[in-house]
Short mmCIF file of C-alpha atoms and ligand atoms in Angstrom, two decimals:
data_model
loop_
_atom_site.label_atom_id
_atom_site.label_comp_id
_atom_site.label_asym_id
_atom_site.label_seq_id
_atom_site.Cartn_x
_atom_site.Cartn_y
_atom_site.Cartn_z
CA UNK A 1 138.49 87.87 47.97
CA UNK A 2 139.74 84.49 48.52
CA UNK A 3 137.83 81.81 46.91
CA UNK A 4 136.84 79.02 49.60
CA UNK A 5 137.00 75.83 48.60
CA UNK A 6 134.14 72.95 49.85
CA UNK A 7 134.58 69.36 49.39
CA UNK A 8 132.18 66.56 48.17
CA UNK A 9 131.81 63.25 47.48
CA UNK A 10 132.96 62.15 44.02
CA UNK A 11 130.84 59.64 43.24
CA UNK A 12 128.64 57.35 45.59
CA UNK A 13 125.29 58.08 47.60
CA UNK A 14 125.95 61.50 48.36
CA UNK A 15 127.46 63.01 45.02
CA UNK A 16 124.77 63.38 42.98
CA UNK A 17 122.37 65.52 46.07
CA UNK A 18 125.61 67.77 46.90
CA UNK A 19 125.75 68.83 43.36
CA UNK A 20 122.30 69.53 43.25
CA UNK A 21 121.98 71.32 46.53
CA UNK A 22 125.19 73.52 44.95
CA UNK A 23 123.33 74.30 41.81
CA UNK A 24 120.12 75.12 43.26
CA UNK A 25 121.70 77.50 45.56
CA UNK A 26 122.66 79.43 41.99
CA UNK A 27 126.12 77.98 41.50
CA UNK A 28 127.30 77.50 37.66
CA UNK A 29 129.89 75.02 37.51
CA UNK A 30 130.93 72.31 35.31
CA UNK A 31 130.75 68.32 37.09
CA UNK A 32 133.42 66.45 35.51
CA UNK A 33 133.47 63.17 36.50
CA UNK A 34 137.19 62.98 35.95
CA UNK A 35 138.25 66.34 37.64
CA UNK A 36 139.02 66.60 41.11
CA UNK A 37 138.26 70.47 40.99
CA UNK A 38 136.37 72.47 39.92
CA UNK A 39 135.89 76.29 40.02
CA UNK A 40 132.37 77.72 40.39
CA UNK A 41 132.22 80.38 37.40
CA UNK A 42 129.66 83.20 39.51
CA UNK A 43 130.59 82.25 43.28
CA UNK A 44 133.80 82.75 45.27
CA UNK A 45 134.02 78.67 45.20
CA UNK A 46 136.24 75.99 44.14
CA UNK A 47 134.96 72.42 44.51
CA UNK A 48 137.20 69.52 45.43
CA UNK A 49 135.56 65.69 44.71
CA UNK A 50 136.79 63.85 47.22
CA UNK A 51 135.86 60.15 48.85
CA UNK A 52 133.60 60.58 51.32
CA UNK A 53 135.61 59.21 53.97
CA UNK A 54 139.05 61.78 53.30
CA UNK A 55 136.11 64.80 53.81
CA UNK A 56 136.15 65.37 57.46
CA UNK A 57 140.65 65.32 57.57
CA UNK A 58 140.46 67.35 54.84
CA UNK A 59 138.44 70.45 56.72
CA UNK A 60 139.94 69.24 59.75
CA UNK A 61 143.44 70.20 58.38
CA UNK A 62 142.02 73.30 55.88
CA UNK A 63 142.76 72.07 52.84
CA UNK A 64 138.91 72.27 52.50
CA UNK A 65 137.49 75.00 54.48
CA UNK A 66 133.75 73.63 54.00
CA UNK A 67 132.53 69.58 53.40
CA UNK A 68 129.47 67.43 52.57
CA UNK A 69 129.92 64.53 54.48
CA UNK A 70 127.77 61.78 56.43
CA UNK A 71 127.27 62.26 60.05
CA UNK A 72 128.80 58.82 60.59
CA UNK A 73 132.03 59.73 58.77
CA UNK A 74 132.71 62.61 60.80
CA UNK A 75 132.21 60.79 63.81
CA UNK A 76 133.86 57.76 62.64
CA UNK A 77 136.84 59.81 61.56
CA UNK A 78 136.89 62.30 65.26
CA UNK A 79 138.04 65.13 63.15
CA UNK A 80 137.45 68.22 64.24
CA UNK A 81 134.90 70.57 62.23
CA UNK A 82 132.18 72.63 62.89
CA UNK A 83 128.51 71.78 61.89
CA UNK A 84 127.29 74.13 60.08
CA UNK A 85 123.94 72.83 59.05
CA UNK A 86 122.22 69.60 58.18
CA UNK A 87 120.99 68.68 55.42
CA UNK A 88 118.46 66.52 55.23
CA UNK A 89 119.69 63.82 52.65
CA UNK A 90 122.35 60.69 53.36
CA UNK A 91 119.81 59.57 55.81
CA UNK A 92 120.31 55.86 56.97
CA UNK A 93 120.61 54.31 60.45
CA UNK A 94 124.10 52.41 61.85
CA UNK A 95 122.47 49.23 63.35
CA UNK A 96 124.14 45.87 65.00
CA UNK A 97 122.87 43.12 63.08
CA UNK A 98 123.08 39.25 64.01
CA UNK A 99 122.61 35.85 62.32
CA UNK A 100 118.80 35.01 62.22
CA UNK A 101 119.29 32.10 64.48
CA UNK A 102 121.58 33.81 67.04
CA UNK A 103 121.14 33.53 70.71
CA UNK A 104 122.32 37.26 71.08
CA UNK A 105 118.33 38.29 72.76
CA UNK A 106 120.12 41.50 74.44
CA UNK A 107 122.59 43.66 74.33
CA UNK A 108 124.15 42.18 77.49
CA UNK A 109 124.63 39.03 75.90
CA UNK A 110 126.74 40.96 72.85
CA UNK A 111 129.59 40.73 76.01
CA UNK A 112 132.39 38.25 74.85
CA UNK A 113 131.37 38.48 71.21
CA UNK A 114 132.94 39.60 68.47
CA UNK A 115 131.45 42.19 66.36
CA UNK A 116 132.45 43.00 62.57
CA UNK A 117 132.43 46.66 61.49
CA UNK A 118 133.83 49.45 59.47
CA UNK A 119 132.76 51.92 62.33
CA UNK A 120 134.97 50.69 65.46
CA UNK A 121 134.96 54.09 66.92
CA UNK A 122 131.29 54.91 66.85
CA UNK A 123 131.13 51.19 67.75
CA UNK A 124 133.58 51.01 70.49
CA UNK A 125 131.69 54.49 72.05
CA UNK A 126 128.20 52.79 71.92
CA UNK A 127 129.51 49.69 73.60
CA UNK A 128 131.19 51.60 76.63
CA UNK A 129 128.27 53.14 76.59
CA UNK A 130 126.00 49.65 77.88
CA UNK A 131 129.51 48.96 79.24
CA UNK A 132 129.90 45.91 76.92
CA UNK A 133 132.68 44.15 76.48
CA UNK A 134 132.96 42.78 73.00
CA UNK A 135 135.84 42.28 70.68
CA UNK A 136 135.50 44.53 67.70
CA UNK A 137 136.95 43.43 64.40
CA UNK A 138 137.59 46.21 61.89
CA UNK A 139 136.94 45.43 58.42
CA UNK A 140 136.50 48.00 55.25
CA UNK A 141 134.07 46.09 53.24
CA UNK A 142 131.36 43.86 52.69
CA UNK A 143 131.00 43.57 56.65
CA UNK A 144 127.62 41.81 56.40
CA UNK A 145 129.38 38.32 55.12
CA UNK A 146 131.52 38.01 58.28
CA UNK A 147 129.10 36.04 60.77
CA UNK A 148 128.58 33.37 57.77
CA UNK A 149 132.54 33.23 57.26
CA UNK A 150 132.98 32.73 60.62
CA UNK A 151 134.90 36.07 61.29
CA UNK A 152 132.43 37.76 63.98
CA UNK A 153 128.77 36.83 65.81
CA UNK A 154 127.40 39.91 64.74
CA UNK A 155 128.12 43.11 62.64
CA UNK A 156 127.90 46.62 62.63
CA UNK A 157 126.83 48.43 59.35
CA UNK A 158 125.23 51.07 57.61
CA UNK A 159 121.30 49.39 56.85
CA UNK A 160 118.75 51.22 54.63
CA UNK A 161 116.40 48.72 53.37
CA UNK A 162 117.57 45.44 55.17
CA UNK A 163 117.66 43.29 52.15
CA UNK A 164 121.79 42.73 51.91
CA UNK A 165 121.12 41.84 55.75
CA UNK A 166 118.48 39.40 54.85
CA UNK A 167 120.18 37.60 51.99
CA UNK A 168 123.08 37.38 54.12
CA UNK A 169 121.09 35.39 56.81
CA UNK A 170 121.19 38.69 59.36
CA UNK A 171 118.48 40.40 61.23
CA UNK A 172 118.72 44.39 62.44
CA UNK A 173 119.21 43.70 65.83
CA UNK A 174 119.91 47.49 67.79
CA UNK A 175 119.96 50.95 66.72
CA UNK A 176 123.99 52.00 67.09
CA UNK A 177 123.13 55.66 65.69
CA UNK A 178 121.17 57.70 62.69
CA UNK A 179 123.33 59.85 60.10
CA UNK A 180 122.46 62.67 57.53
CA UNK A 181 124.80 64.62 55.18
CA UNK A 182 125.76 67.37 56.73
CA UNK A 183 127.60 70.92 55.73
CA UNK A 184 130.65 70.92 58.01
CA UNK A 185 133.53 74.53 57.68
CA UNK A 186 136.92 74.21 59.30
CA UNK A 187 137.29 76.10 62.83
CA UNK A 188 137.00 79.43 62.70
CA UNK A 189 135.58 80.00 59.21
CA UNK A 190 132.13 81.48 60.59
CA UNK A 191 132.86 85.48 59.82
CA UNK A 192 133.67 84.83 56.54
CA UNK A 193 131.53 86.31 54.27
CA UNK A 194 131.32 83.77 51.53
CA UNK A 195 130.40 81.25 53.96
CA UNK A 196 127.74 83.85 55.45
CA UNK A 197 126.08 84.43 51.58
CA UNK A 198 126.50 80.47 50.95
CA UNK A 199 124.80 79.15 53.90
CA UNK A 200 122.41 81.76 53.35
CA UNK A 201 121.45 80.17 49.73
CA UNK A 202 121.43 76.86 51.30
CA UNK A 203 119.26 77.82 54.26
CA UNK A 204 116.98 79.33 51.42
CA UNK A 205 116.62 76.27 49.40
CA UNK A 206 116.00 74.08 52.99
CA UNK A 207 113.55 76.27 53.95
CA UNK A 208 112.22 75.96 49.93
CA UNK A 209 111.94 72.18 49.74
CA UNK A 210 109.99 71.92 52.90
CA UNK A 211 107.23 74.46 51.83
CA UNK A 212 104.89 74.59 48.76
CA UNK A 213 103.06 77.67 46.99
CA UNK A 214 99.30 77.10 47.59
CA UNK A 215 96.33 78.41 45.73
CA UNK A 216 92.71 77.54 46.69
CA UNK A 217 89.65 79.25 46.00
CA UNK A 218 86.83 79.70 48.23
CA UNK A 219 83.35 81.86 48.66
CA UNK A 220 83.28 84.55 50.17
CA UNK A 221 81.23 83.72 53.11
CA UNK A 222 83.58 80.69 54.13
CA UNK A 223 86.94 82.79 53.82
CA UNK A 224 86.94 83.36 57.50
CA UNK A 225 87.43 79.46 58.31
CA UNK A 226 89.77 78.75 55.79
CA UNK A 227 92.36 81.66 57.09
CA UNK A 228 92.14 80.49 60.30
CA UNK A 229 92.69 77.16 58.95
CA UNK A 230 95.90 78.47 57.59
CA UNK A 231 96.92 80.50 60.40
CA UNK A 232 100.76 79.94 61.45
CA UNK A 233 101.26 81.43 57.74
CA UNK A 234 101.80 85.45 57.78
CA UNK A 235 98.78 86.50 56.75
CA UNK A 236 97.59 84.98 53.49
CA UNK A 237 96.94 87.07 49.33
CA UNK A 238 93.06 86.97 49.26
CA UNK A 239 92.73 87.92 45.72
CA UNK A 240 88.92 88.38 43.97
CA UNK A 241 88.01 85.44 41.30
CA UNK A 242 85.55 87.13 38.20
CA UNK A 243 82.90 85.07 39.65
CA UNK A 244 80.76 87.08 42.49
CA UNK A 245 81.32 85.87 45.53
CA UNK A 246 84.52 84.28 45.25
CA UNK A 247 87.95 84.41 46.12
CA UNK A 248 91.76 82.84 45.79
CA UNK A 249 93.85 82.43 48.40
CA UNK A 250 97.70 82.50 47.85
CA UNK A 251 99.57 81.18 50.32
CA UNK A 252 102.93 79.04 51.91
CA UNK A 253 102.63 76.01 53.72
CA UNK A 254 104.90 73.28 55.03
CA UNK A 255 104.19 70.26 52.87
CA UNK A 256 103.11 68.56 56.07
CA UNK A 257 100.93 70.48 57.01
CA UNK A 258 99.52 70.83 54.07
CA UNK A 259 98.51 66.74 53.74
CA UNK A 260 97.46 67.56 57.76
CA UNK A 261 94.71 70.21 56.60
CA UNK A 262 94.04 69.25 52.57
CA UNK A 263 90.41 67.29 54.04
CA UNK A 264 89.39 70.04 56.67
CA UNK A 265 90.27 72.74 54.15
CA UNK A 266 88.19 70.96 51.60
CA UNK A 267 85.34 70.54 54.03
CA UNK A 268 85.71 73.81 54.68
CA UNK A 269 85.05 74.94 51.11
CA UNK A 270 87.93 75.11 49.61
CA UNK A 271 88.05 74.32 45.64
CA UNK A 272 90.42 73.84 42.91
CA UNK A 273 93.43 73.47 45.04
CA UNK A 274 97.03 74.27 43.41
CA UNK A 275 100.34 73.10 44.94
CA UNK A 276 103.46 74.50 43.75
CA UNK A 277 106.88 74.14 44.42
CA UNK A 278 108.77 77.04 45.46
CA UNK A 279 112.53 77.77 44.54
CA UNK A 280 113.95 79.90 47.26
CA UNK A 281 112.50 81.64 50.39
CA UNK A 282 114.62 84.33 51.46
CA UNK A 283 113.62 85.90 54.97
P1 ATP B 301 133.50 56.58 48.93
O1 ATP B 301 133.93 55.95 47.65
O2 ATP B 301 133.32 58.07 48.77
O3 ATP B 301 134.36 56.22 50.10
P2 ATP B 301 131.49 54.92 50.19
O4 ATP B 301 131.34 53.66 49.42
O5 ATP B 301 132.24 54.93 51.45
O6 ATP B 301 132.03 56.06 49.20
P3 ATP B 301 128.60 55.46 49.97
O7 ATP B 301 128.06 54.08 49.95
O8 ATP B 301 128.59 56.24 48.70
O9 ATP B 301 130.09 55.50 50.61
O10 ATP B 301 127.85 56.25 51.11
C1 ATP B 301 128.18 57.55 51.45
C2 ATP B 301 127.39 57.99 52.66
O11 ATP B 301 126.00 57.99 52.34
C3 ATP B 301 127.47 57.10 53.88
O12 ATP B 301 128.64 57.34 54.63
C4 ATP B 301 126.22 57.49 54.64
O13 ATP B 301 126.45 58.69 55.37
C5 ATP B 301 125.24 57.82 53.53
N1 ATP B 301 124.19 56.80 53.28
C6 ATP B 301 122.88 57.03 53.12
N2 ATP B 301 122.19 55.93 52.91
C7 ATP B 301 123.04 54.92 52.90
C8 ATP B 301 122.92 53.53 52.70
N3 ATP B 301 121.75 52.95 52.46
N4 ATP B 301 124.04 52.78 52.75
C9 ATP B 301 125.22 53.35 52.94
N5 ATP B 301 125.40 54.69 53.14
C10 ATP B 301 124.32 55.47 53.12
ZN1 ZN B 302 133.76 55.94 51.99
#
């Protein structure tokens, strides 16, 4: 069968989790830094390292029939892929930002400014949006030192932590939209069965990260509290301990639910509690 050929980042935010995710889902390949392919040695799969922002074009066209990309590129770039499934890393928030001593107090009075950005499209739709009329001047890089050159009264940018807005004299100002990386195939790529068995390994390793292997014990008497406790979970491995009395219970939890019940388990009896990390869950 044809190999199918997925394209990620080649270095930046989103390289190093994309190679990850690939190798956890069992793929054996080498990560050159100086490559621009690479061909997975035990998977249908060639892997292109591309920048970030080419990703989306790339699928678009099929040069790449799957991609790693940020939600805000795809947008940004209106190609047209499919979503196949997000991923839950690249997270970060595309926020208007303005000088700390701005008179901007809503977004009605961003009308007649002129707003810096490396996102006019996404930019441009959330204006028309709050039918705004600002003036929206592209730049590629280092947007947040435009208000103190005197190029724009606010900005539009990518904002994680808020310290490069800070030191630049900015404050977050709106929400324009949130991203995460997601897996995106070219048009018409669903029936094909290496995409099936990949997403398949990636939906595996999802469902993985977000659950833990559990392992409490518990006497005997109180077992009936802590299964209901832990109900939502397919019935959990009650397994007898040496000690009369006494059981373990095996089970799989969401991590967040897990931190939700850890005190009400424990006041329910529960002892010696062991977390683990699972690998794969395959339904
Ligand atoms: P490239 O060289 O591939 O064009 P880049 O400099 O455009 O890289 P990065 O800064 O590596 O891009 O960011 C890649 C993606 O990571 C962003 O498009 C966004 O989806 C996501 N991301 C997550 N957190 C952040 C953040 N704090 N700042 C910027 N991007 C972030
Ligand atoms: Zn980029």
């Amino acid at each position: 069968m044809k190999n199918l050929k997925i394209a990620i980042q080649k270095s930046g935010r989103l390289n190093e989790k994309s190679v990850q995710l690939l190798k956890n889902c069992g793929l054996d390949f080498e990560n050159y830094k100086s490559s621009l392919i690479t061909t997975v040695n035990n998977f249908n799969l060639e892997i292109l390292f591309l920048r970030d922002d080419d990703i989306p074009g790339y699928v678009a066209q099929g040069i790449a029939d799957l991609g790693i990309v940020g939600e805000n590129v795809i947008d940004e770039s209106q190609a047209q892929v499919t979503y196949l499934q997000r991923l839950g890393f690249g997270r970060c928030t595309l926020k208007i930002a303005i000088p700390k001593d701005s008179d901007v107090q809503d977004l009605a009075d961003l009308n007649g400014k002129a707003i810096a950005t490396s996102y006019p499209v996404i930019l441009q739709q959330f204006l028309n949006e709050y039918k705004i009329q600002a003036d929206i001047r592209e730049i590629s890089g280092s947007v947040e030192i435009a208000p103190g050159l005197g190029l724009s009264d606010a900005i539009c940018d990518i904002v994680s932590t808020g310290g490069t807005l800070k030191s630049n004299g900015l404050k977050p100002f709106a929400d324009v939209r949130s991203s995460e990386a997601i897996l995106i195939g070219r048009e018409g790529l669903l029936e094909n069965p290496i995409l099936c068995e990949l997403l398949q390994r990636v939906q595996s390793v999802l469902r993985a990260k977000e659950t833990k292997y559990v392992v409490l014990n518990v006497e005997k008497i109180n077992l009936p509290q802590i299964t209901e406790l832990l109900h939502g979970v397919k019935s959990p491995t009650v397994v007898p301990l040496a000690e009369e009395g006494w059981v373990a219970v095996h089970t799989v939890i969401t991590e967040d639910d897990f931190w939700d019940k850890i005190n009400t388990l424990k006041a329910a009896g529960a002892q010696g509690i062991v977390v683990m990390p699972i690998e794969k869950i395959i339904l």
